[in-house]
Each structure stands twice: as structure tokens, then as C-alpha cells.
PDB file of C-alpha atoms in Angstrom:
ATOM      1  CA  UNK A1136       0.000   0.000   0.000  1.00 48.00           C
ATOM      2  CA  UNK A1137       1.466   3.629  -0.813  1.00 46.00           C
ATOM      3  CA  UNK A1138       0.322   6.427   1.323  1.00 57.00           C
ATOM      4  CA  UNK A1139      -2.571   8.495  -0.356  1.00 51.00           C
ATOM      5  CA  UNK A1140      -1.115  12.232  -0.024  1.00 60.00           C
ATOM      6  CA  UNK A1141      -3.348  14.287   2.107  1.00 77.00           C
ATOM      7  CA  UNK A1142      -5.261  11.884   3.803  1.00 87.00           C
ATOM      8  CA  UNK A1143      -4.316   9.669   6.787  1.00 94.00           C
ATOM      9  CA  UNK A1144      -7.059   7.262   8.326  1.00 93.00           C
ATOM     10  CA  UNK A1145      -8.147   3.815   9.065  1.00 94.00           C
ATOM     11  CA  UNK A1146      -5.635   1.237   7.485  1.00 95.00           C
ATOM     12  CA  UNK A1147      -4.077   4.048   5.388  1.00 94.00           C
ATOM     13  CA  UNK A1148      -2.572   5.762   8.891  1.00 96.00           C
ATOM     14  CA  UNK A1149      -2.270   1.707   9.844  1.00 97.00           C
ATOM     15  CA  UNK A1150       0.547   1.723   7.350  1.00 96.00           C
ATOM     16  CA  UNK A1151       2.250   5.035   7.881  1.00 96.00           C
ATOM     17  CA  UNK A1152       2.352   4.345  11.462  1.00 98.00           C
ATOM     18  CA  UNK A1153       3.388   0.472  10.773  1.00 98.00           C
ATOM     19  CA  UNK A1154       6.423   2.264   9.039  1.00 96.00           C
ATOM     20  CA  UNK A1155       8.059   4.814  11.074  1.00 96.00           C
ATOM     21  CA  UNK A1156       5.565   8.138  10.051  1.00 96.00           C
ATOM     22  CA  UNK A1157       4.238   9.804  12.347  1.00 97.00           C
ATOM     23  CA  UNK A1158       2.449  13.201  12.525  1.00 95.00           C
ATOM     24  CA  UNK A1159       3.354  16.510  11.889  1.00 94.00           C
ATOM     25  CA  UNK A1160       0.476  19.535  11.362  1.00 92.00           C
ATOM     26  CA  UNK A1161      -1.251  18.270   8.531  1.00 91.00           C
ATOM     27  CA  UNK A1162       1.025  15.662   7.284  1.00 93.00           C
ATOM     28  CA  UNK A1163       2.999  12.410   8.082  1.00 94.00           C
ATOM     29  CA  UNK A1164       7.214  12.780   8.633  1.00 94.00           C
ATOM     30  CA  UNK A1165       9.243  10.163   9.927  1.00 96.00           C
ATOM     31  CA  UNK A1166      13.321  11.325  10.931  1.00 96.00           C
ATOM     32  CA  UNK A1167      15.841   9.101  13.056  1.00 97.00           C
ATOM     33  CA  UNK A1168      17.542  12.043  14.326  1.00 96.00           C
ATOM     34  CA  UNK A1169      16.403  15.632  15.789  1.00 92.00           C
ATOM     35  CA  UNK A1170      18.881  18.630  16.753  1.00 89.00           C
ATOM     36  CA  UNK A1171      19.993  18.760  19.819  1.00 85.00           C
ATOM     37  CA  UNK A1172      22.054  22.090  19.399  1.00 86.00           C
ATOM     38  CA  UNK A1173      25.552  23.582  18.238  1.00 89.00           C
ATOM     39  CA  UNK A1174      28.779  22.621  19.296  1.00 86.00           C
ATOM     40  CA  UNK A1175      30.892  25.306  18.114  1.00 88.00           C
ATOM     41  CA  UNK A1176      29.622  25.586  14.392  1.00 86.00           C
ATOM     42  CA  UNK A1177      28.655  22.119  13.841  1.00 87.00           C
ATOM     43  CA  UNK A1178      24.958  20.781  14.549  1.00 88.00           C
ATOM     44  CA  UNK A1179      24.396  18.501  16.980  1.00 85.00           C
ATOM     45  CA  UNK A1180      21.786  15.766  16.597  1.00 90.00           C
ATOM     46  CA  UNK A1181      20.094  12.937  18.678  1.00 94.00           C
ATOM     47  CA  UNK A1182      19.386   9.811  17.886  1.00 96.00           C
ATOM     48  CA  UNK A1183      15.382   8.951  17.728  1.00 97.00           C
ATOM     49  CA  UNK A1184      13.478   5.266  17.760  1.00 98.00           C
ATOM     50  CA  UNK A1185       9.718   4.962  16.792  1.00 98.00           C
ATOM     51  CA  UNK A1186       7.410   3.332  19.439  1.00 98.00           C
ATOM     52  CA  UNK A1187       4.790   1.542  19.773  1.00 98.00           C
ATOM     53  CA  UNK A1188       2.525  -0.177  22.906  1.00 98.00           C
ATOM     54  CA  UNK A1189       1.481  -4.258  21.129  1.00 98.00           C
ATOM     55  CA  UNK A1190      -1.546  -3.990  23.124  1.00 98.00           C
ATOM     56  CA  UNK A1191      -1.695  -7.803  22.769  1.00 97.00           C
ATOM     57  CA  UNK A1192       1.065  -7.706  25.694  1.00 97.00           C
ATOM     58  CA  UNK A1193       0.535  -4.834  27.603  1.00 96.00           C
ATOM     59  CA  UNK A1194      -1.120  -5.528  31.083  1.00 95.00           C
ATOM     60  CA  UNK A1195      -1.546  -3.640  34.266  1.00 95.00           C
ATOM     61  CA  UNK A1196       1.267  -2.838  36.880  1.00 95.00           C
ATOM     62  CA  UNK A1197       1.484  -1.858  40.490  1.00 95.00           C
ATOM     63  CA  UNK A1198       2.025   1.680  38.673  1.00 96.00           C
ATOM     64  CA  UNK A1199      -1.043   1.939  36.550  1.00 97.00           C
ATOM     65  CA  UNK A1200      -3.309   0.367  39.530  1.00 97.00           C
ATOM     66  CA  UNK A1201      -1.805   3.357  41.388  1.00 97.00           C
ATOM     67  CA  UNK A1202      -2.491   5.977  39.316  1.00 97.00           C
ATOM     68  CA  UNK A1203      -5.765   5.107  38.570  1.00 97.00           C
ATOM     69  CA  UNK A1204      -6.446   4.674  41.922  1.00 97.00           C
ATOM     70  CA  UNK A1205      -4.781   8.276  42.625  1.00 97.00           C
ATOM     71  CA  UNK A1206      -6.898   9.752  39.552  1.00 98.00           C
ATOM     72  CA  UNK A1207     -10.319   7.508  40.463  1.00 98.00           C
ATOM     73  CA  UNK A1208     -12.044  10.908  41.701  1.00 98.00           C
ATOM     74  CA  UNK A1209     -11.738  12.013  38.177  1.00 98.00           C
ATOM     75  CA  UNK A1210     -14.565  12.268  35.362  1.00 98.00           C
ATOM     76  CA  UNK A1211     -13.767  11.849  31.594  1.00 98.00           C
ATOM     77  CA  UNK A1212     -15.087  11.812  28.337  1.00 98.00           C
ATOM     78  CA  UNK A1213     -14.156  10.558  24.897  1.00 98.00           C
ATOM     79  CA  UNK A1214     -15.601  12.373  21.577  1.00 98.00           C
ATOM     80  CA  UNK A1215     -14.386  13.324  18.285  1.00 97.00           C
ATOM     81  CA  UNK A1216     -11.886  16.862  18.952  1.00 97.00           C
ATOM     82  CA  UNK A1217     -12.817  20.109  18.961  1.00 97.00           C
ATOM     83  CA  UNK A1218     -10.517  23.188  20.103  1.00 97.00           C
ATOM     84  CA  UNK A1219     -12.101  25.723  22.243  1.00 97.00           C
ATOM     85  CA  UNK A1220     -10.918  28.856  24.112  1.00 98.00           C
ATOM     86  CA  UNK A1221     -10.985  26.655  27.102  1.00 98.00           C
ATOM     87  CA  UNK A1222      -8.456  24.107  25.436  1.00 98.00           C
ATOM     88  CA  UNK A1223      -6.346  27.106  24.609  1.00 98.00           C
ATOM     89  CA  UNK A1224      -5.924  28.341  28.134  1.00 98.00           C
ATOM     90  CA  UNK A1225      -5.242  24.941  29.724  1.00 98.00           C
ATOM     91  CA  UNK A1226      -2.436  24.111  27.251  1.00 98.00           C
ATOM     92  CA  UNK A1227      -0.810  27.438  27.331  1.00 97.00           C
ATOM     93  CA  UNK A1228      -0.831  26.831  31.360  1.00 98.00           C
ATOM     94  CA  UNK A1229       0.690  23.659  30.954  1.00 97.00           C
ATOM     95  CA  UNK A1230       3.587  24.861  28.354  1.00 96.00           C
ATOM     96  CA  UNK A1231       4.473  27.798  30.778  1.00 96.00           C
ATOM     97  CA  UNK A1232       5.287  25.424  33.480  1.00 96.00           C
ATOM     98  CA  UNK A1233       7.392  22.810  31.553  1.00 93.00           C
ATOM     99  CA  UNK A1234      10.810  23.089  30.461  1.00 86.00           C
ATOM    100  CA  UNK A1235      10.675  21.791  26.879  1.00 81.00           C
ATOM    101  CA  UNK A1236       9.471  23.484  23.638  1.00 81.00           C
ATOM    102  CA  UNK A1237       5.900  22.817  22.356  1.00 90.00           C
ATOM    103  CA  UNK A1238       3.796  24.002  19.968  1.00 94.00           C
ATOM    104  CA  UNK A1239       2.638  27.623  20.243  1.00 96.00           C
ATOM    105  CA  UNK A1240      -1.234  26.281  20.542  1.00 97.00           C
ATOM    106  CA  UNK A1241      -3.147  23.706  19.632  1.00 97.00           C
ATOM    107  CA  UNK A1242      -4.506  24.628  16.667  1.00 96.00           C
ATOM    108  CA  UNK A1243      -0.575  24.667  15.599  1.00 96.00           C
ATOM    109  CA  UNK A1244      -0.198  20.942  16.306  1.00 96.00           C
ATOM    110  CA  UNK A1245      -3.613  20.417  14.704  1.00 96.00           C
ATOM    111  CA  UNK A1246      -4.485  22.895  12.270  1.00 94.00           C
ATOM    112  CA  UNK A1247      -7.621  20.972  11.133  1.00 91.00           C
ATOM    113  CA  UNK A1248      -9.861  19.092  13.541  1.00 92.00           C
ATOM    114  CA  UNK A1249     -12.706  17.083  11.919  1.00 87.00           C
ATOM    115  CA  UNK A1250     -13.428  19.313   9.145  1.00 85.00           C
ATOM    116  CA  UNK A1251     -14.105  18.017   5.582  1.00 82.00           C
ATOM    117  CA  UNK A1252     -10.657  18.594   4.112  1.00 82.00           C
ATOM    118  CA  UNK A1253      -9.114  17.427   7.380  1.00 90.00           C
ATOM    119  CA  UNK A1254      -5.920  14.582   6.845  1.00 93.00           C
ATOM    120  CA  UNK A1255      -6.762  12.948   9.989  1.00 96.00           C
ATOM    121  CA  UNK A1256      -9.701  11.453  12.180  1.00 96.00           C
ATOM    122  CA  UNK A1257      -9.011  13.104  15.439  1.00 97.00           C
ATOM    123  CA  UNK A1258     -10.553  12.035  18.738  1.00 98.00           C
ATOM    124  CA  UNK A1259      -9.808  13.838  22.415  1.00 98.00           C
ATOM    125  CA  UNK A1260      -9.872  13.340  25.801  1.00 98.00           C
ATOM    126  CA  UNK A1261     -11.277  15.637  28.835  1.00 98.00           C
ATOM    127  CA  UNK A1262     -10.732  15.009  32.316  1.00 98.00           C
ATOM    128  CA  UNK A1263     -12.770  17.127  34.897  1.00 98.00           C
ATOM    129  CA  UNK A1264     -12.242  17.822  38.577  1.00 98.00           C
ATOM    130  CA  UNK A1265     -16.081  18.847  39.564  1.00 97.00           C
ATOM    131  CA  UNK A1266     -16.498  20.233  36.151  1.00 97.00           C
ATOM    132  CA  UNK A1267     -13.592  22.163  35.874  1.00 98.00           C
ATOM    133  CA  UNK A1268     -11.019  20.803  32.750  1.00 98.00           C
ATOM    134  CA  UNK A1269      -7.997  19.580  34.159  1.00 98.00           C
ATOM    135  CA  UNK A1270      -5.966  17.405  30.965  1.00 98.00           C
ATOM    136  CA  UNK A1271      -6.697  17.079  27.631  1.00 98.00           C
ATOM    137  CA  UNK A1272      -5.373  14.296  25.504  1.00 98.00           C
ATOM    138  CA  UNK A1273      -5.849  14.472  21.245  1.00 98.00           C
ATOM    139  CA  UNK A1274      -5.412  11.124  19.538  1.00 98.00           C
ATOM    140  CA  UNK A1275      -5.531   9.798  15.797  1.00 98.00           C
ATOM    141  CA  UNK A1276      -7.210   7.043  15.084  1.00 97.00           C
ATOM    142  CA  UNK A1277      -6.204   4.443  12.025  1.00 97.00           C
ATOM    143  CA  UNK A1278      -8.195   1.002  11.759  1.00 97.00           C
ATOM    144  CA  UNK A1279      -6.280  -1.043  14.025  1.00 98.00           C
ATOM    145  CA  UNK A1280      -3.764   1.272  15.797  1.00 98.00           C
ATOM    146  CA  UNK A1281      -3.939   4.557  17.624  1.00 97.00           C
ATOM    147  CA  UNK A1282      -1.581   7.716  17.145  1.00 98.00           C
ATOM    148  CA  UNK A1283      -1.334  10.000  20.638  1.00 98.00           C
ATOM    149  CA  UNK A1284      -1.105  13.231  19.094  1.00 97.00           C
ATOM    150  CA  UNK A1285      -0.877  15.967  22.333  1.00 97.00           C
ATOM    151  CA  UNK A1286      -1.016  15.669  25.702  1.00 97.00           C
ATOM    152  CA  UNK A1287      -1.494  18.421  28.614  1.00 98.00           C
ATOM    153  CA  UNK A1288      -2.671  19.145  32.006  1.00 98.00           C
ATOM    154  CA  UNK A1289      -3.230  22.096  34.719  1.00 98.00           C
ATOM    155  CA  UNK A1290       0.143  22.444  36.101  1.00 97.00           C
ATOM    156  CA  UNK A1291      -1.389  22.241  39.582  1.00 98.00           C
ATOM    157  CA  UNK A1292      -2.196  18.399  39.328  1.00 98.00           C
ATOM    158  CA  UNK A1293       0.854  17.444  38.404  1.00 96.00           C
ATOM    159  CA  UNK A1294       1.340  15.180  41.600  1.00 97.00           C
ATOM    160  CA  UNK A1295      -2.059  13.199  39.671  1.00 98.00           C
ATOM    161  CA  UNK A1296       0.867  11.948  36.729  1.00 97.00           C
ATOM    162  CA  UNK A1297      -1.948  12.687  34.500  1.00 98.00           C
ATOM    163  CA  UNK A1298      -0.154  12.795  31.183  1.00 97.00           C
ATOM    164  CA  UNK A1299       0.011   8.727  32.308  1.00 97.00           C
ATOM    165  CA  UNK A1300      -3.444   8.578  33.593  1.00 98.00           C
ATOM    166  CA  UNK A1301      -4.451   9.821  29.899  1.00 98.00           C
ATOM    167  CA  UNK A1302      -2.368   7.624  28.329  1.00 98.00           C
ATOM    168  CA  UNK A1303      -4.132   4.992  30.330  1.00 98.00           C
ATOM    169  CA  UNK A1304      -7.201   5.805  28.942  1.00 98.00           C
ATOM    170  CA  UNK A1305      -6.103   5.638  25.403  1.00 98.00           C
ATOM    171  CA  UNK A1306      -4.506   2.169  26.076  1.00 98.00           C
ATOM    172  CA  UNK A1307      -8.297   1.382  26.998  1.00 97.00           C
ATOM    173  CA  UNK A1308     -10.412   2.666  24.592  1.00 98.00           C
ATOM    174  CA  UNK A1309      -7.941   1.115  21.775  1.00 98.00           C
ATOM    175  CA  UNK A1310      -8.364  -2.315  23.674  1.00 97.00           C
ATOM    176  CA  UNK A1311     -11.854  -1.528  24.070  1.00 97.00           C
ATOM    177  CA  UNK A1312     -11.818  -1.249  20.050  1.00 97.00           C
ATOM    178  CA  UNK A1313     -10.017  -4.553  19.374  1.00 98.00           C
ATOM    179  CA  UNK A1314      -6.977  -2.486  18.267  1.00 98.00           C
ATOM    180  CA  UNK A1315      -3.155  -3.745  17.998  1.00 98.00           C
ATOM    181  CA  UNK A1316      -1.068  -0.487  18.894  1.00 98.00           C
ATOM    182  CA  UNK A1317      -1.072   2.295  20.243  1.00 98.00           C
ATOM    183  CA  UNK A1318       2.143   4.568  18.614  1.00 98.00           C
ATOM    184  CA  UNK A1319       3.471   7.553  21.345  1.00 98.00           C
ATOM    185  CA  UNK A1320       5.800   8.570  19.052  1.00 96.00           C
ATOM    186  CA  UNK A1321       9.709   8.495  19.330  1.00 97.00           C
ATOM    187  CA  UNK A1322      12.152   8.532  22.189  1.00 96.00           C
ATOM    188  CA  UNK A1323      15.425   9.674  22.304  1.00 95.00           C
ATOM    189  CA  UNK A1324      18.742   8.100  23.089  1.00 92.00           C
ATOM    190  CA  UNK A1325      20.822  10.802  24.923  1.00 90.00           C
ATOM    191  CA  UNK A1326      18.980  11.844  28.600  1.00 86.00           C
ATOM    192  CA  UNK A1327      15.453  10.942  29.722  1.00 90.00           C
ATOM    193  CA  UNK A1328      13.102  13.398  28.896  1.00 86.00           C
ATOM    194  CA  UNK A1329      11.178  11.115  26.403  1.00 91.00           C
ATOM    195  CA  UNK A1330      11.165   8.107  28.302  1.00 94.00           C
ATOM    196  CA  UNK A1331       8.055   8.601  29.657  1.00 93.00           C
ATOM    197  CA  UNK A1332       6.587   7.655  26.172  1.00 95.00           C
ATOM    198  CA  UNK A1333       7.560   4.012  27.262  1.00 95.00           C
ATOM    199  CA  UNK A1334       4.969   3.964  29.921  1.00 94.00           C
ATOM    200  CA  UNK A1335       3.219   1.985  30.849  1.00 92.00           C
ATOM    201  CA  UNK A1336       5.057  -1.052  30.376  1.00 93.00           C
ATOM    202  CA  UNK A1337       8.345  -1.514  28.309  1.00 93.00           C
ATOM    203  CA  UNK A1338       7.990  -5.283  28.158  1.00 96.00           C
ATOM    204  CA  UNK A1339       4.692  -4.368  25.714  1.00 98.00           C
ATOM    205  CA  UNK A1340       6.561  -1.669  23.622  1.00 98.00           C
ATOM    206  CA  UNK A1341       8.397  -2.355  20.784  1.00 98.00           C
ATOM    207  CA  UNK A1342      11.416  -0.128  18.736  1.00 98.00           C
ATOM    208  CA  UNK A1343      11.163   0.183  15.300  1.00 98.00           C
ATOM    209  CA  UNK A1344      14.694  -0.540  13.060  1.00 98.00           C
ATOM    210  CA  UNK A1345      14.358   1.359   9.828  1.00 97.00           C
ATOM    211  CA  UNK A1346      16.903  -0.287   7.435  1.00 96.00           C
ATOM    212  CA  UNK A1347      15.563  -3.393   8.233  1.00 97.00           C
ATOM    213  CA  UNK A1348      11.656  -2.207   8.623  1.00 97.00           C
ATOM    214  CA  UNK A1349      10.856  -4.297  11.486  1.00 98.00           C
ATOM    215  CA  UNK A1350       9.995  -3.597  15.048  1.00 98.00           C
ATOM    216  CA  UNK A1351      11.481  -5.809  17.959  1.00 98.00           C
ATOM    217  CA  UNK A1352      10.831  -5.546  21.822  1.00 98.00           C
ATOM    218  CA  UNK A1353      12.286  -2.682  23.449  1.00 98.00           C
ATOM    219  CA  UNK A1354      13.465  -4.875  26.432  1.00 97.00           C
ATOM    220  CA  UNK A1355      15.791  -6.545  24.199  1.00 97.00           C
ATOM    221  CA  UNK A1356      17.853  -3.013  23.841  1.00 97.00           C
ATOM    222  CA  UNK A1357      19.921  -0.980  25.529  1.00 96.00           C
ATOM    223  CA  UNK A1358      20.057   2.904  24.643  1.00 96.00           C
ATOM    224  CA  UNK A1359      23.832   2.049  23.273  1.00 95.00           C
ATOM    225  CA  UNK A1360      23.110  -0.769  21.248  1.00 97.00           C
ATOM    226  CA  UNK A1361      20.450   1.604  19.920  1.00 97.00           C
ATOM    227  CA  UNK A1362      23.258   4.086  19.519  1.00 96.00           C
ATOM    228  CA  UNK A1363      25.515   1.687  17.965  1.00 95.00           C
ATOM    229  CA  UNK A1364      22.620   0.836  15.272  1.00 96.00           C
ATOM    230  CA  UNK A1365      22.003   4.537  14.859  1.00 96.00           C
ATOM    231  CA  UNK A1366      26.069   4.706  13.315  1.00 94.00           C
ATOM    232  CA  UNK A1367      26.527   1.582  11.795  1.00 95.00           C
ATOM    233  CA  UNK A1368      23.170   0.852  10.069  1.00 95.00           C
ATOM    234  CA  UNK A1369      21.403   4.198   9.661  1.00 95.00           C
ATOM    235  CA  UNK A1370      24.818   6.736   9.151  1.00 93.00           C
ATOM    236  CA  UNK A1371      27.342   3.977   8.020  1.00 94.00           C
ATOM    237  CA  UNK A1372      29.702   4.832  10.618  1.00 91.00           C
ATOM    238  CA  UNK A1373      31.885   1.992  12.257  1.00 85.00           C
ATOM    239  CA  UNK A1374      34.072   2.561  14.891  1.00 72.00           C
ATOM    240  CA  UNK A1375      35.159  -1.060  15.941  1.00 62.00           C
ATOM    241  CA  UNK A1376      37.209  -3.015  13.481  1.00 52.00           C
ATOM    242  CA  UNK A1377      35.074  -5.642  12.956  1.00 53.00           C
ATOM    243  CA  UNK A1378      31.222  -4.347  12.249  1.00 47.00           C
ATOM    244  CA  UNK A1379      28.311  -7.003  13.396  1.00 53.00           C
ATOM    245  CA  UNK A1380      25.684  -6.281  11.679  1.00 52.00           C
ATOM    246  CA  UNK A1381      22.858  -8.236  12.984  1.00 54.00           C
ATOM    247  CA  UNK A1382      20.261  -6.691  14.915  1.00 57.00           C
TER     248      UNK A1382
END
């Protein structure tokens, strides 16, 4: 199947996602590196792996019994996405408090939201505190898989961990649907500040290998025999004598 330019849903976002694309404003992009900064005059650039959750592993932890225990008080709903004023505030809240770059707004990261010419079929999720909107959680949805597109919450529930407590729900609604995966995105080799995309349970995620276009378990891999692939397989670059290629 080729990807039908302009249009990403049900088994045609199945296959973008089943081969390292992923989202980007309008349109699918896939990269296995993103810029990290300068060194001098030279560009530096991290290493990325695609994700995904095999839903036909994944299971529930200690951790996600506790945080849906911590977050049980909690009302939510599921329904195709809309962006309100509302939306607006509670994400520019949230990106004021974190220490990473976002998206301006929403309607940056989503640009159209249901509408007829729209690329993607976009779903959300609220979560109320006695009414009030606390997270919000925009996913795409394919036929058999689920893309997580944006999450955010009020910065003064961040002791809830509900970025996980909406990624929770997602895991369940896609279950609910008789899906395969749900895709997070990618997470990078150098620090931790993407690791949280492995959540809730790396023994269900797999990493995908793009030379070979295959995913594998994550557990099999450390972050420097990621590395290692990253030089030898994706850049060509070999720094022992000998070069193994199997992966």
C-alpha cells in the first residue's frame, strides 16, 4: 500500500504508522535524528526510535493500579476533537510550566480538527475535577492502531501523573476497540526526557529498526546498542574493526 497524499485514516494511517511516520500539522514525517544544538559551528543531533505499545502484551502494573487509583475521583469523556478557548488556556498553562518546547497552541499541532478537508480522524480526551477541565489528551485514530497526538494538564495536578493517567485511557479505549497499537511517538537516546513515552510497560513496547523495517521488543535493547545501530546501520559509521551487523 502507498500512502494516499493528504489523507491519513483507518488502514491508510495503519501503514504510515506500521512504518516509522508519524504526525506533523497536517502531514505524516518520519526522521531518526532531531537537533539537539551547536557545538561550536557544527549541529548537533540525537538519535530517535519509533514506538509503539502491542496492546496484545501490555497488562496492568502496580504503577497503573496506582495511578488510577490516585486519579479515580476524576470524570472523563471521549468524543471526536474540537478546540475551544478553554483548550487554549489549559495548554498554554501547561507549556508555561514545563521546560521543553511545544507548539505555540493547539490549533498549531492540529491545524484541522474534523473538518471536511481534514488529513486525519481526530478524537480527544477531557478530564474534569467537579467540572472544571484539568488534561486534555488528542489522539488519531487508524483502523487497528492509535496515534497519541498531544497531551497536557493544569500544572497544579501534576502530583495526579496525569499525562500517564491519559495515556491509560487511550490504552483502553484502543483495547476496548479490538486495536493492535497504540504509537506515542519516538524517544530519544541521549537523557530521559522522552522516556516517559515508554509507559506503561516496556515489556509491551516495541522499537522500530528502519533499514531493516521491522519492530522488535524494546526490552531486548539498551540505549547504546540503539546508539551503535544509529552509526553503523542508519549513518554507516563503524568505529570497531570488525562491524556485526545483525540486529
Amino acid at each position: 500500500m502507498s500512502l494516499e497524499l493528504g489523507i491519513y485514516k483507518r488502514d491508510i494511517l495503519d501503514y504510515a504508522l506500521a512504518t516509522g511516520y508519524f504526525r506533523m500539522g497536517n502531514d505524516l514525517f518520519t526522521t531518526n535524528e532531531v537537533f539537539k544544538g551547536m557545538y561550536g559551528k557544527s549541529a548537533m543531533y540525537d538519535p530517535v526510535f519509533w514506538l509503539r505499545l502491542n496492546l496484545k502484551k501490555s497488562k496492568e502494573t502496580p504503577t497503573t493500579r496506582r495511578i488510577r487509583k490516585k486519579c479515580a475521583g476524576f470524570n472523563f469523556i471521549i468524543q471526536p476533537a474540537t478546540i475551544s478557548e478553554e483548550i487554549e488556556t489549559l495548554y498554554a498553562q501547561y507549556l508555561a510550566s514545563v521546560d521543553f518546547d511545544g507548539y505555540p497552541t493547539c490549533k498549531d499541532c492540529i491545524p484541522q480538527v474534523n473538518t471536511q478537508d481534514a488529513a486525519f480522524e481526530t478524537y480527544m480526551i477531557n478530564v474534569f475535577d467537579q467540572g472544571q477541565l484539568i488534561a486534555v489528551a488528542f489522539f488519531d485514530m487508524g483502523q487497528q492502531s492509535l496515534m497519541s497526538v498531544l497531551h497536557f494538564y493544569h500544572p497544579d495536578y501534576k502530583r495526579y501523573s496525569l499525562g500517564k493517567f491519559l495515556m491509560l485511557i487511550t490504552r483502553q479505549f484502543a483495547i476496548d476497540g479490538e486495536m493492535d497499537f497504540v504509537y506515542p511517538g519516538y524517544f530519544t537516546i541521549h537523557g530521559t526526557k522522552m522516556d516517559y513515552k515508554i509507559f506503561p510497560q516496556k515489556e509491551a513496547m516495541e522499537v522500530y529498526f528502519p533499514k531493516e523495517k521491522i519492530w522488535a521488543p524494546l526490552e531486548n535493547f539498551k540505549k547504546a546498542q540503539l546508539e551503535d545501530y544509529y552509526f553503523k546501520q542508519i549513518l554507516g559509521i563503524y568505529f570497531d574493526e570488525e562491524a556485526d551487523n545483525t540486529y
